[in-house]
mmCIF file of C-alpha atoms in Angstrom:
data_model
loop_
_atom_site.group_PDB
_atom_site.id
_atom_site.type_symbol
_atom_site.label_atom_id
_atom_site.label_comp_id
_atom_site.label_asym_id
_atom_site.label_seq_id
_atom_site.Cartn_x
_atom_site.Cartn_y
_atom_site.Cartn_z
ATOM 1 C CA UNK A 277 -24.899 20.906 5.257
ATOM 2 C CA UNK A 278 -25.267 17.122 5.178
ATOM 3 C CA UNK A 279 -26.809 15.269 8.090
ATOM 4 C CA UNK A 280 -23.640 13.160 8.344
ATOM 5 C CA UNK A 281 -21.362 16.103 9.068
ATOM 6 C CA UNK A 282 -23.915 17.674 11.426
ATOM 7 C CA UNK A 283 -24.218 14.423 13.374
ATOM 8 C CA UNK A 284 -20.446 14.087 13.668
ATOM 9 C CA UNK A 285 -20.064 17.689 14.784
ATOM 10 C CA UNK A 286 -22.793 17.239 17.379
ATOM 11 C CA UNK A 287 -20.903 14.257 18.812
ATOM 12 C CA UNK A 288 -18.370 16.620 20.369
ATOM 13 C CA UNK A 289 -18.384 16.139 24.129
ATOM 14 C CA UNK A 290 -17.123 17.998 27.151
ATOM 15 C CA UNK A 291 -15.487 21.406 27.048
ATOM 16 C CA UNK A 292 -14.851 22.839 23.619
ATOM 17 C CA UNK A 293 -11.308 22.998 22.359
ATOM 18 C CA UNK A 294 -12.254 26.546 21.410
ATOM 19 C CA UNK A 295 -12.156 27.506 25.107
ATOM 20 C CA UNK A 296 -8.414 26.859 25.306
ATOM 21 C CA UNK A 297 -6.317 30.018 25.748
ATOM 22 C CA UNK A 298 -4.492 29.945 22.421
ATOM 23 C CA UNK A 299 -3.951 32.796 20.002
ATOM 24 C CA UNK A 300 -5.845 32.338 16.750
ATOM 25 C CA UNK A 301 -5.417 30.920 14.254
ATOM 26 C CA UNK A 302 -3.789 28.273 16.396
ATOM 27 C CA UNK A 303 -2.973 24.581 16.167
ATOM 28 C CA UNK A 304 -3.806 22.347 19.151
ATOM 29 C CA UNK A 305 -2.797 18.717 19.786
ATOM 30 C CA UNK A 306 -4.411 16.499 22.417
ATOM 31 C CA UNK A 307 -1.630 14.359 23.882
ATOM 32 C CA UNK A 308 -3.860 11.515 25.081
ATOM 33 C CA UNK A 309 -5.552 11.086 21.697
ATOM 34 C CA UNK A 310 -2.195 11.280 19.914
ATOM 35 C CA UNK A 311 -0.716 8.552 22.100
ATOM 36 C CA UNK A 312 -3.720 6.279 21.598
ATOM 37 C CA UNK A 313 -3.401 6.664 17.835
ATOM 38 C CA UNK A 314 0.323 5.888 17.971
ATOM 39 C CA UNK A 315 -0.285 2.798 20.081
ATOM 40 C CA UNK A 316 -3.051 1.553 17.780
ATOM 41 C CA UNK A 317 -0.914 1.649 14.629
ATOM 42 C CA UNK A 318 2.098 0.179 16.416
ATOM 43 C CA UNK A 319 -0.091 -2.717 17.584
ATOM 44 C CA UNK A 320 -1.311 -3.281 14.005
ATOM 45 C CA UNK A 321 2.281 -3.375 12.741
ATOM 46 C CA UNK A 322 3.318 -5.824 15.478
ATOM 47 C CA UNK A 323 0.376 -8.131 14.834
ATOM 48 C CA UNK A 324 1.145 -8.139 11.099
ATOM 49 C CA UNK A 325 4.903 -8.502 11.718
ATOM 50 C CA UNK A 326 5.744 -5.515 9.516
ATOM 51 C CA UNK A 327 7.968 -2.527 10.188
ATOM 52 C CA UNK A 328 6.312 0.785 10.998
ATOM 53 C CA UNK A 329 8.012 3.850 9.504
ATOM 54 C CA UNK A 330 5.548 6.733 10.061
ATOM 55 C CA UNK A 331 5.737 9.488 7.474
ATOM 56 C CA UNK A 332 6.936 12.395 9.573
ATOM 57 C CA UNK A 333 6.460 14.996 6.827
ATOM 58 C CA UNK A 334 2.933 15.126 8.262
ATOM 59 C CA UNK A 335 4.147 17.067 11.307
ATOM 60 C CA UNK A 336 7.892 17.828 10.928
ATOM 61 C CA UNK A 337 8.192 18.092 14.723
ATOM 62 C CA UNK A 338 11.012 16.448 16.674
ATOM 63 C CA UNK A 339 8.791 15.812 19.703
ATOM 64 C CA UNK A 340 6.226 13.938 17.654
ATOM 65 C CA UNK A 341 8.822 11.891 15.786
ATOM 66 C CA UNK A 342 10.547 10.824 18.991
ATOM 67 C CA UNK A 343 7.173 10.017 20.522
ATOM 68 C CA UNK A 344 6.354 7.780 17.558
ATOM 69 C CA UNK A 345 9.589 5.861 18.144
ATOM 70 C CA UNK A 346 8.853 5.595 21.877
ATOM 71 C CA UNK A 347 5.430 4.163 21.068
ATOM 72 C CA UNK A 348 6.722 1.393 18.849
ATOM 73 C CA UNK A 349 7.716 2.799 15.459
ATOM 74 C CA UNK A 350 10.857 1.256 13.943
ATOM 75 C CA UNK A 351 12.046 4.457 12.288
ATOM 76 C CA UNK A 352 10.699 7.489 10.452
ATOM 77 C CA UNK A 353 9.939 8.208 6.819
ATOM 78 C CA UNK A 354 10.517 11.758 5.560
ATOM 79 C CA UNK A 355 10.037 13.668 2.327
ATOM 80 C CA UNK A 356 13.235 15.718 2.235
ATOM 81 C CA UNK A 357 16.881 15.217 3.081
ATOM 82 C CA UNK A 358 16.641 18.308 5.303
ATOM 83 C CA UNK A 359 13.886 16.645 7.328
ATOM 84 C CA UNK A 360 16.093 13.582 7.753
ATOM 85 C CA UNK A 361 18.956 15.756 8.980
ATOM 86 C CA UNK A 362 16.672 17.506 11.485
ATOM 87 C CA UNK A 363 15.222 14.275 12.866
ATOM 88 C CA UNK A 364 18.690 12.735 13.061
ATOM 89 C CA UNK A 365 19.879 15.739 15.072
ATOM 90 C CA UNK A 366 16.941 15.126 17.428
ATOM 91 C CA UNK A 367 18.051 11.537 18.003
ATOM 92 C CA UNK A 368 16.146 9.396 15.483
ATOM 93 C CA UNK A 369 18.402 6.546 14.337
ATOM 94 C CA UNK A 370 16.576 4.994 11.329
ATOM 95 C CA UNK A 371 15.324 7.147 8.466
ATOM 96 C CA UNK A 372 13.939 6.642 4.976
ATOM 97 C CA UNK A 373 13.856 9.612 2.574
ATOM 98 C CA UNK A 374 10.884 8.649 0.412
ATOM 99 C CA UNK A 375 11.442 11.111 -2.439
ATOM 100 C CA UNK A 376 14.138 10.534 -5.069
ATOM 101 C CA UNK A 377 17.219 12.683 -4.565
ATOM 102 C CA UNK A 378 19.617 13.511 -7.365
ATOM 103 C CA UNK A 379 23.062 15.068 -7.709
ATOM 104 C CA UNK A 380 26.420 15.408 -5.998
ATOM 105 C CA UNK A 381 25.344 18.054 -3.472
ATOM 106 C CA UNK A 382 22.518 15.899 -2.104
ATOM 107 C CA UNK A 383 24.768 12.839 -2.274
ATOM 108 C CA UNK A 384 27.410 14.495 -0.073
ATOM 109 C CA UNK A 385 24.785 15.416 2.531
ATOM 110 C CA UNK A 386 23.337 11.910 2.419
ATOM 111 C CA UNK A 387 26.813 10.409 2.859
ATOM 112 C CA UNK A 388 27.457 12.507 5.969
ATOM 113 C CA UNK A 389 24.061 11.572 7.385
ATOM 114 C CA UNK A 390 24.599 7.871 6.691
ATOM 115 C CA UNK A 391 27.649 7.937 8.970
ATOM 116 C CA UNK A 392 25.450 8.635 12.007
ATOM 117 C CA UNK A 393 22.100 6.947 11.215
ATOM 118 C CA UNK A 394 20.679 3.940 9.388
ATOM 119 C CA UNK A 395 19.685 5.791 6.203
ATOM 120 C CA UNK A 396 17.724 4.556 3.196
ATOM 121 C CA UNK A 397 17.256 6.697 0.093
ATOM 122 C CA UNK A 398 14.755 6.606 -2.751
ATOM 123 C CA UNK A 399 15.231 6.519 -6.494
ATOM 124 C CA UNK A 400 13.306 5.661 -9.639
ATOM 125 C CA UNK A 401 16.044 5.721 -12.282
ATOM 126 C CA UNK A 402 19.517 4.382 -12.937
ATOM 127 C CA UNK A 403 20.728 7.936 -13.635
ATOM 128 C CA UNK A 404 19.549 9.275 -10.272
ATOM 129 C CA UNK A 405 20.939 6.268 -8.425
ATOM 130 C CA UNK A 406 24.303 6.642 -10.176
ATOM 131 C CA UNK A 407 24.504 10.313 -9.192
ATOM 132 C CA UNK A 408 24.282 9.243 -5.545
ATOM 133 C CA UNK A 409 26.323 6.052 -5.842
ATOM 134 C CA UNK A 410 29.341 7.874 -7.263
ATOM 135 C CA UNK A 411 29.802 9.850 -4.054
ATOM 136 C CA UNK A 412 29.304 6.801 -1.835
ATOM 137 C CA UNK A 413 31.645 4.531 -3.771
ATOM 138 C CA UNK A 414 34.336 7.232 -3.700
ATOM 139 C CA UNK A 415 34.029 7.163 0.086
ATOM 140 C CA UNK A 416 34.345 3.385 0.155
ATOM 141 C CA UNK A 417 30.751 2.696 1.166
ATOM 142 C CA UNK A 418 27.295 2.092 -0.331
ATOM 143 C CA UNK A 419 23.956 3.886 -0.306
ATOM 144 C CA UNK A 420 20.952 1.803 0.676
ATOM 145 C CA UNK A 421 18.173 2.610 -1.799
ATOM 146 C CA UNK A 422 14.594 1.647 -2.550
ATOM 147 C CA UNK A 423 12.980 1.834 -5.964
ATOM 148 C CA UNK A 424 9.786 3.885 -6.278
ATOM 149 C CA UNK A 425 6.912 2.060 -7.960
ATOM 150 C CA UNK A 426 3.912 3.803 -9.517
ATOM 151 C CA UNK A 427 0.888 1.964 -8.109
ATOM 152 C CA UNK A 428 -1.602 4.121 -9.995
ATOM 153 C CA UNK A 429 -1.132 7.656 -8.675
ATOM 154 C CA UNK A 430 0.961 8.738 -11.681
ATOM 155 C CA UNK A 431 3.553 10.621 -9.666
ATOM 156 C CA UNK A 432 7.170 9.449 -9.281
ATOM 157 C CA UNK A 433 7.958 5.775 -9.689
ATOM 158 C CA UNK A 434 8.366 3.248 -12.489
ATOM 159 C CA UNK A 435 5.536 1.157 -13.843
ATOM 160 C CA UNK A 436 5.296 -2.539 -13.028
ATOM 161 C CA UNK A 437 6.370 -3.634 -16.504
ATOM 162 C CA UNK A 438 9.547 -1.530 -16.374
ATOM 163 C CA UNK A 439 10.408 -2.276 -12.754
ATOM 164 C CA UNK A 440 12.499 -5.458 -13.312
ATOM 165 C CA UNK A 441 14.777 -3.796 -15.886
ATOM 166 C CA UNK A 442 15.188 -0.600 -13.851
ATOM 167 C CA UNK A 443 15.803 -2.558 -10.644
ATOM 168 C CA UNK A 444 18.426 -4.736 -12.318
ATOM 169 C CA UNK A 445 20.187 -1.653 -13.679
ATOM 170 C CA UNK A 446 20.201 0.065 -10.291
ATOM 171 C CA UNK A 447 21.378 -3.147 -8.626
ATOM 172 C CA UNK A 448 24.468 -2.985 -10.837
ATOM 173 C CA UNK A 449 25.302 0.663 -10.018
ATOM 174 C CA UNK A 450 28.549 0.978 -8.027
ATOM 175 C CA UNK A 451 27.998 2.405 -4.560
ATOM 176 C CA UNK A 452 24.317 1.409 -4.410
ATOM 177 C CA UNK A 453 22.578 -1.432 -2.572
ATOM 178 C CA UNK A 454 18.979 -1.881 -3.729
ATOM 179 C CA UNK A 455 17.103 -3.122 -0.657
ATOM 180 C CA UNK A 456 13.456 -2.784 -1.588
ATOM 181 C CA UNK A 457 10.586 -1.165 -3.418
ATOM 182 C CA UNK A 458 8.112 1.386 -2.132
ATOM 183 C CA UNK A 459 4.968 3.201 -3.225
ATOM 184 C CA UNK A 460 2.422 5.738 -2.065
ATOM 185 C CA UNK A 461 -0.888 4.031 -2.811
ATOM 186 C CA UNK A 462 -2.674 7.385 -2.984
ATOM 187 C CA UNK A 463 -5.448 6.026 -5.183
ATOM 188 C CA UNK A 464 -6.952 4.397 -2.086
ATOM 189 C CA UNK A 465 -8.095 7.863 -0.960
ATOM 190 C CA UNK A 466 -10.648 7.781 -3.785
ATOM 191 C CA UNK A 467 -12.630 4.966 -2.137
ATOM 192 C CA UNK A 468 -16.395 5.529 -2.055
ATOM 193 C CA UNK A 469 -16.895 3.624 1.219
ATOM 194 C CA UNK A 470 -15.017 1.474 3.706
ATOM 195 C CA UNK A 471 -15.446 -1.863 1.879
ATOM 196 C CA UNK A 472 -14.157 -0.200 -1.291
ATOM 197 C CA UNK A 473 -11.222 1.179 0.691
ATOM 198 C CA UNK A 474 -10.362 -2.267 2.060
ATOM 199 C CA UNK A 475 -10.542 -3.777 -1.420
ATOM 200 C CA UNK A 476 -8.326 -1.081 -2.935
ATOM 201 C CA UNK A 477 -5.820 -1.424 -0.104
ATOM 202 C CA UNK A 478 -5.517 -5.187 -0.441
ATOM 203 C CA UNK A 479 -5.143 -4.825 -4.196
ATOM 204 C CA UNK A 480 -2.339 -2.263 -3.749
ATOM 205 C CA UNK A 481 -0.509 -4.580 -1.358
ATOM 206 C CA UNK A 482 -0.848 -7.575 -3.676
ATOM 207 C CA UNK A 483 0.304 -5.454 -6.615
ATOM 208 C CA UNK A 484 3.492 -4.430 -4.814
ATOM 209 C CA UNK A 485 4.244 -7.978 -3.696
ATOM 210 C CA UNK A 486 3.823 -9.101 -7.308
ATOM 211 C CA UNK A 487 6.226 -6.423 -8.542
ATOM 212 C CA UNK A 488 8.773 -7.521 -5.933
ATOM 213 C CA UNK A 489 8.518 -11.115 -7.125
ATOM 214 C CA UNK A 490 9.234 -10.145 -10.737
ATOM 215 C CA UNK A 491 12.314 -8.214 -9.621
ATOM 216 C CA UNK A 492 13.577 -11.074 -7.466
ATOM 217 C CA UNK A 493 13.194 -13.356 -10.483
ATOM 218 C CA UNK A 494 15.919 -11.227 -12.112
ATOM 219 C CA UNK A 495 18.310 -12.169 -9.310
ATOM 220 C CA UNK A 496 17.942 -8.951 -7.315
ATOM 221 C CA UNK A 497 17.588 -9.563 -3.545
ATOM 222 C CA UNK A 498 14.709 -7.410 -2.342
ATOM 223 C CA UNK A 499 13.928 -7.757 1.380
ATOM 224 C CA UNK A 500 11.641 -4.697 1.728
ATOM 225 C CA UNK A 501 8.174 -4.151 0.235
ATOM 226 C CA UNK A 502 6.919 -0.824 1.599
ATOM 227 C CA UNK A 503 3.552 0.893 1.251
ATOM 228 C CA UNK A 504 2.627 4.302 2.590
ATOM 229 C CA UNK A 505 -0.843 5.769 3.152
ATOM 230 C CA UNK A 506 -2.896 6.247 6.311
ATOM 231 C CA UNK A 507 -6.012 5.477 4.299
ATOM 232 C CA UNK A 508 -4.891 1.909 3.608
ATOM 233 C CA UNK A 509 -2.309 1.076 6.293
ATOM 234 C CA UNK A 510 -4.623 -1.055 8.419
ATOM 235 C CA UNK A 511 -5.313 -3.361 5.480
ATOM 236 C CA UNK A 512 -2.009 -3.455 3.596
ATOM 237 C CA UNK A 513 -0.117 -4.352 6.782
ATOM 238 C CA UNK A 514 -1.743 -7.797 6.684
ATOM 239 C CA UNK A 515 -1.116 -8.536 2.991
ATOM 240 C CA UNK A 516 1.367 -11.461 2.845
ATOM 241 C CA UNK A 517 4.685 -10.244 1.480
ATOM 242 C CA UNK A 518 4.349 -6.620 2.603
ATOM 243 C CA UNK A 519 7.153 -5.874 5.072
ATOM 244 C CA UNK A 520 6.778 -2.168 5.896
ATOM 245 C CA UNK A 521 4.041 0.475 6.243
ATOM 246 C CA UNK A 522 4.533 4.248 6.233
ATOM 247 C CA UNK A 523 1.313 6.006 7.338
ATOM 248 C CA UNK A 524 1.541 9.640 8.433
ATOM 249 C CA UNK A 525 -1.859 11.205 9.058
ATOM 250 C CA UNK A 526 -2.982 8.356 11.368
ATOM 251 C CA UNK A 527 -1.175 9.992 14.315
ATOM 252 C CA UNK A 528 -3.611 12.922 14.301
ATOM 253 C CA UNK A 529 -6.351 12.090 11.773
ATOM 254 C CA UNK A 530 -8.381 14.680 9.866
ATOM 255 C CA UNK A 531 -11.635 15.049 7.954
ATOM 256 C CA UNK A 532 -10.256 12.921 5.131
ATOM 257 C CA UNK A 533 -9.754 10.006 7.524
ATOM 258 C CA UNK A 534 -13.165 10.559 9.145
ATOM 259 C CA UNK A 535 -14.817 10.478 5.720
ATOM 260 C CA UNK A 536 -13.124 7.166 4.923
ATOM 261 C CA UNK A 537 -14.301 5.605 8.189
ATOM 262 C CA UNK A 538 -10.794 5.354 9.665
ATOM 263 C CA UNK A 539 -11.371 7.968 12.361
ATOM 264 C CA UNK A 540 -13.926 9.895 14.417
ATOM 265 C CA UNK A 541 -13.829 13.122 16.378
ATOM 266 C CA UNK A 542 -12.752 11.097 19.411
ATOM 267 C CA UNK A 543 -9.678 9.797 17.550
ATOM 268 C CA UNK A 544 -8.787 13.119 15.913
ATOM 269 C CA UNK A 545 -5.961 14.584 17.977
ATOM 270 C CA UNK A 546 -5.794 17.989 16.327
ATOM 271 C CA UNK A 547 -7.848 21.135 15.897
ATOM 272 C CA UNK A 548 -7.296 24.554 14.389
ATOM 273 C CA UNK A 549 -8.843 27.247 16.577
ATOM 274 C CA UNK A 550 -10.120 30.329 14.755
ATOM 275 C CA UNK A 551 -11.996 33.490 15.691
ATOM 276 C CA UNK A 552 -15.066 34.970 14.004
ATOM 277 C CA UNK A 553 -13.914 38.416 12.900
ATOM 278 C CA UNK A 554 -16.898 39.451 10.787
ATOM 279 C CA UNK A 555 -20.592 38.529 10.589
ATOM 280 C CA UNK A 556 -22.014 41.091 8.150
ATOM 281 C CA UNK A 557 -25.104 39.084 7.161
ATOM 282 C CA UNK A 558 -27.058 36.277 8.876
ATOM 283 C CA UNK A 559 -25.972 33.670 6.310
ATOM 284 C CA UNK A 560 -22.303 34.539 6.026
ATOM 285 C CA UNK A 561 -19.364 35.204 8.317
ATOM 286 C CA UNK A 562 -15.580 35.395 8.258
ATOM 287 C CA UNK A 563 -12.854 33.863 10.420
ATOM 288 C CA UNK A 564 -9.172 34.675 10.860
ATOM 289 C CA UNK A 565 -8.009 31.295 9.485
ATOM 290 C CA UNK A 566 -7.514 31.159 5.739
ATOM 291 C CA UNK A 567 -5.413 29.191 3.289
ATOM 292 C CA UNK A 568 -2.277 29.953 5.327
ATOM 293 C CA UNK A 569 -3.805 28.045 8.241
ATOM 294 C CA UNK A 570 -6.043 25.351 6.800
ATOM 295 C CA UNK A 571 -5.237 25.199 3.064
ATOM 296 C CA UNK A 572 -7.910 24.981 0.381
ATOM 297 C CA UNK A 573 -7.895 21.183 0.191
ATOM 298 C CA UNK A 574 -11.245 19.463 -0.067
ATOM 299 C CA UNK A 575 -11.944 15.956 1.218
ATOM 300 C CA UNK A 576 -9.875 13.727 -1.121
ATOM 301 C CA UNK A 577 -12.684 11.527 -2.451
ATOM 302 C CA UNK A 578 -15.385 13.402 -4.357
ATOM 303 C CA UNK A 579 -17.863 10.746 -3.208
ATOM 304 C CA UNK A 580 -17.629 12.170 0.336
ATOM 305 C CA UNK A 581 -17.863 15.889 -0.432
ATOM 306 C CA UNK A 582 -21.621 16.062 -0.052
ATOM 307 C CA UNK A 583 -21.297 14.669 3.473
ATOM 308 C CA UNK A 584 -18.186 16.721 4.266
ATOM 309 C CA UNK A 585 -18.399 19.970 2.278
ATOM 310 C CA UNK A 586 -16.045 22.874 2.556
ATOM 311 C CA UNK A 587 -12.481 23.282 3.772
ATOM 312 C CA UNK A 588 -12.621 21.809 7.263
ATOM 313 C CA UNK A 589 -15.244 20.583 9.736
ATOM 314 C CA UNK A 590 -16.477 23.216 12.200
ATOM 315 C CA UNK A 591 -17.208 21.162 15.298
ATOM 316 C CA UNK A 592 -18.904 23.712 17.561
ATOM 317 C CA UNK A 593 -21.000 25.428 14.870
ATOM 318 C CA UNK A 594 -22.659 22.644 12.819
ATOM 319 C CA UNK A 595 -24.430 23.927 9.741
ATOM 320 C CA UNK A 596 -21.725 26.471 8.947
ATOM 321 C CA UNK A 597 -19.330 25.608 6.117
ATOM 322 C CA UNK A 598 -15.954 27.108 5.197
ATOM 323 C CA UNK A 599 -16.960 27.729 1.612
ATOM 324 C CA UNK A 600 -14.022 29.800 0.355
ATOM 325 C CA UNK A 601 -10.638 31.010 1.516
ATOM 326 C CA UNK A 602 -8.215 33.792 0.901
ATOM 327 C CA UNK A 603 -4.787 33.777 2.536
ATOM 328 C CA UNK A 604 -5.886 35.097 5.935
ATOM 329 C CA UNK A 605 -9.670 34.715 5.770
ATOM 330 C CA UNK A 606 -12.068 31.798 5.879
ATOM 331 C CA UNK A 607 -15.393 32.636 4.213
ATOM 332 C CA UNK A 608 -18.253 30.911 6.016
ATOM 333 C CA UNK A 609 -21.764 30.351 4.727
ATOM 334 C CA UNK A 610 -24.785 28.765 6.363
ATOM 335 C CA UNK A 611 -25.688 25.361 4.872
ATOM 336 C CA UNK A 612 -27.804 24.061 7.724
ATOM 337 C CA UNK A 613 -31.537 23.690 8.052
ATOM 338 C CA UNK A 614 -33.660 26.608 9.189
ATOM 339 C CA UNK A 615 -32.429 30.015 10.261
ATOM 340 C CA UNK A 616 -28.651 30.445 10.579
ATOM 341 C CA UNK A 617 -27.134 29.937 14.012
ATOM 342 C CA UNK A 618 -25.591 33.306 14.947
ATOM 343 C CA UNK A 619 -21.813 33.554 15.051
ATOM 344 C CA UNK A 620 -21.051 36.554 17.277
ATOM 345 C CA UNK A 621 -17.917 38.466 16.384
ATOM 346 C CA UNK A 622 -15.234 37.213 18.750
ATOM 347 C CA UNK A 623 -16.637 33.673 18.949
ATOM 348 C CA UNK A 624 -13.938 30.999 18.689
ATOM 349 C CA UNK A 625 -14.445 28.034 16.399
ATOM 350 C CA UNK A 626 -13.023 24.519 16.684
ATOM 351 C CA UNK A 627 -12.081 23.210 13.238
ATOM 352 C CA UNK A 628 -10.854 19.786 12.125
ATOM 353 C CA UNK A 629 -8.665 20.294 9.016
ATOM 354 C CA UNK A 630 -9.497 18.377 5.865
ATOM 355 C CA UNK A 631 -5.779 17.631 5.395
ATOM 356 C CA UNK A 632 -3.788 17.768 8.601
ATOM 357 C CA UNK A 633 -0.371 17.879 6.883
ATOM 358 C CA UNK A 634 -1.170 21.275 5.430
ATOM 359 C CA UNK A 635 -2.246 22.708 8.800
ATOM 360 C CA UNK A 636 1.116 21.686 10.270
ATOM 361 C CA UNK A 637 3.011 23.085 7.278
ATOM 362 C CA UNK A 638 1.192 26.404 7.491
ATOM 363 C CA UNK A 639 1.023 27.030 11.257
ATOM 364 C CA UNK A 640 4.218 25.195 12.354
ATOM 365 C CA UNK A 641 3.645 25.648 16.127
ATOM 366 C CA UNK A 642 1.221 23.575 18.188
ATOM 367 C CA UNK A 643 -0.155 24.040 21.693
ATOM 368 C CA UNK A 644 -0.079 20.708 23.535
ATOM 369 C CA UNK A 645 -3.065 19.771 25.685
ATOM 370 C CA UNK A 646 -3.062 17.138 28.422
ATOM 371 C CA UNK A 647 -6.295 16.500 30.333
ATOM 372 C CA UNK A 648 -7.793 19.751 29.150
ATOM 373 C CA UNK A 649 -4.846 21.997 29.995
ATOM 374 C CA UNK A 650 -2.080 23.432 27.824
ATOM 375 C CA UNK A 651 1.211 21.911 29.012
ATOM 376 C CA UNK A 652 3.599 23.251 26.391
ATOM 377 C CA UNK A 653 4.290 24.019 22.746
ATOM 378 C CA UNK A 654 5.981 22.086 19.951
ATOM 379 C CA UNK A 655 7.583 23.797 16.985
ATOM 380 C CA UNK A 656 8.033 22.468 13.481
ATOM 381 C CA UNK A 657 11.385 22.478 11.729
ATOM 382 C CA UNK A 658 12.593 25.648 10.060
ATOM 383 C CA UNK A 659 12.823 26.342 6.310
ATOM 384 C CA UNK A 660 16.096 24.423 5.974
ATOM 385 C CA UNK A 661 14.260 21.146 6.523
ATOM 386 C CA UNK A 662 12.479 21.704 3.212
ATOM 387 C CA UNK A 663 15.667 21.225 1.212
#
């Protein structure tokens, strides 16, 4: 195991999260750390004079979403219409569904939702926008929409050269008001170090502002320029012309954010607690947390995988690496120096997920810790929120 990961793991202080009385595999959130993270990003948004719409698909928990609003967020970003409906039912008043929706069925649900909340929808084609606009115009109203821009990730979104034509076409669709452009600047996660990350983030922000200017030159009013990635949020917020940021992971942090230099163990509000269930040989062991608890994601940037190997950072057993996973098992192997540190069967391990969104999606219930004691539990939304 790299010296970097060992040093970070050895920085853990005080009582181990693994001592908390939670069933394993279990998700744990530290309330104090969460609140500090929420306050930090809200302060960044205020200082940059941009809106903060945290991406709540990270957690899909009403309590967290409402807490983000209480701590200064302007609204929430979600991935699915069902998530928007669930957060609206919990009391959130401004929502952006940041995945294109298509068709009359989704349009009818969006129309009903728009009658109770300030709703913005996503699109990246005239055809998709028209399928939504038809329902809204029939009801005598309009759908607020933002155009997805591909900033290099190659997922949804139109390219910069096509954006003016597509935006103009959508602007002319009955029942649609085009209010902005948005992107997920996911390529910033490939940064090799923090200066590279800052450079990539600033470039992504400038790119989006440039795209907005070309669209405005076609006579399309475009008040919102929105970017969304925890990796880059601290930098893109201060790019002139950016008006909105949509980070998600920042609230909790994970190994990916630690590797990028955006976080440390002290600012990571979440752990997965697992139990050693088998230790058949000195150099290998098995835990009860597999891909259904932690996922098989590696640290996003390959440049950091030597320093942060495996599928999660084991805080209280440095030198051990989660090398493989099956659905219910994590396969550990010793990568440290010298003889392996024993892992007695029954020992509980404190693990920082590589990708916190997947831990939430898999485990769905979190034990909430305040000053070292469990004070309650928060549950994620049910399957209907995935629609």
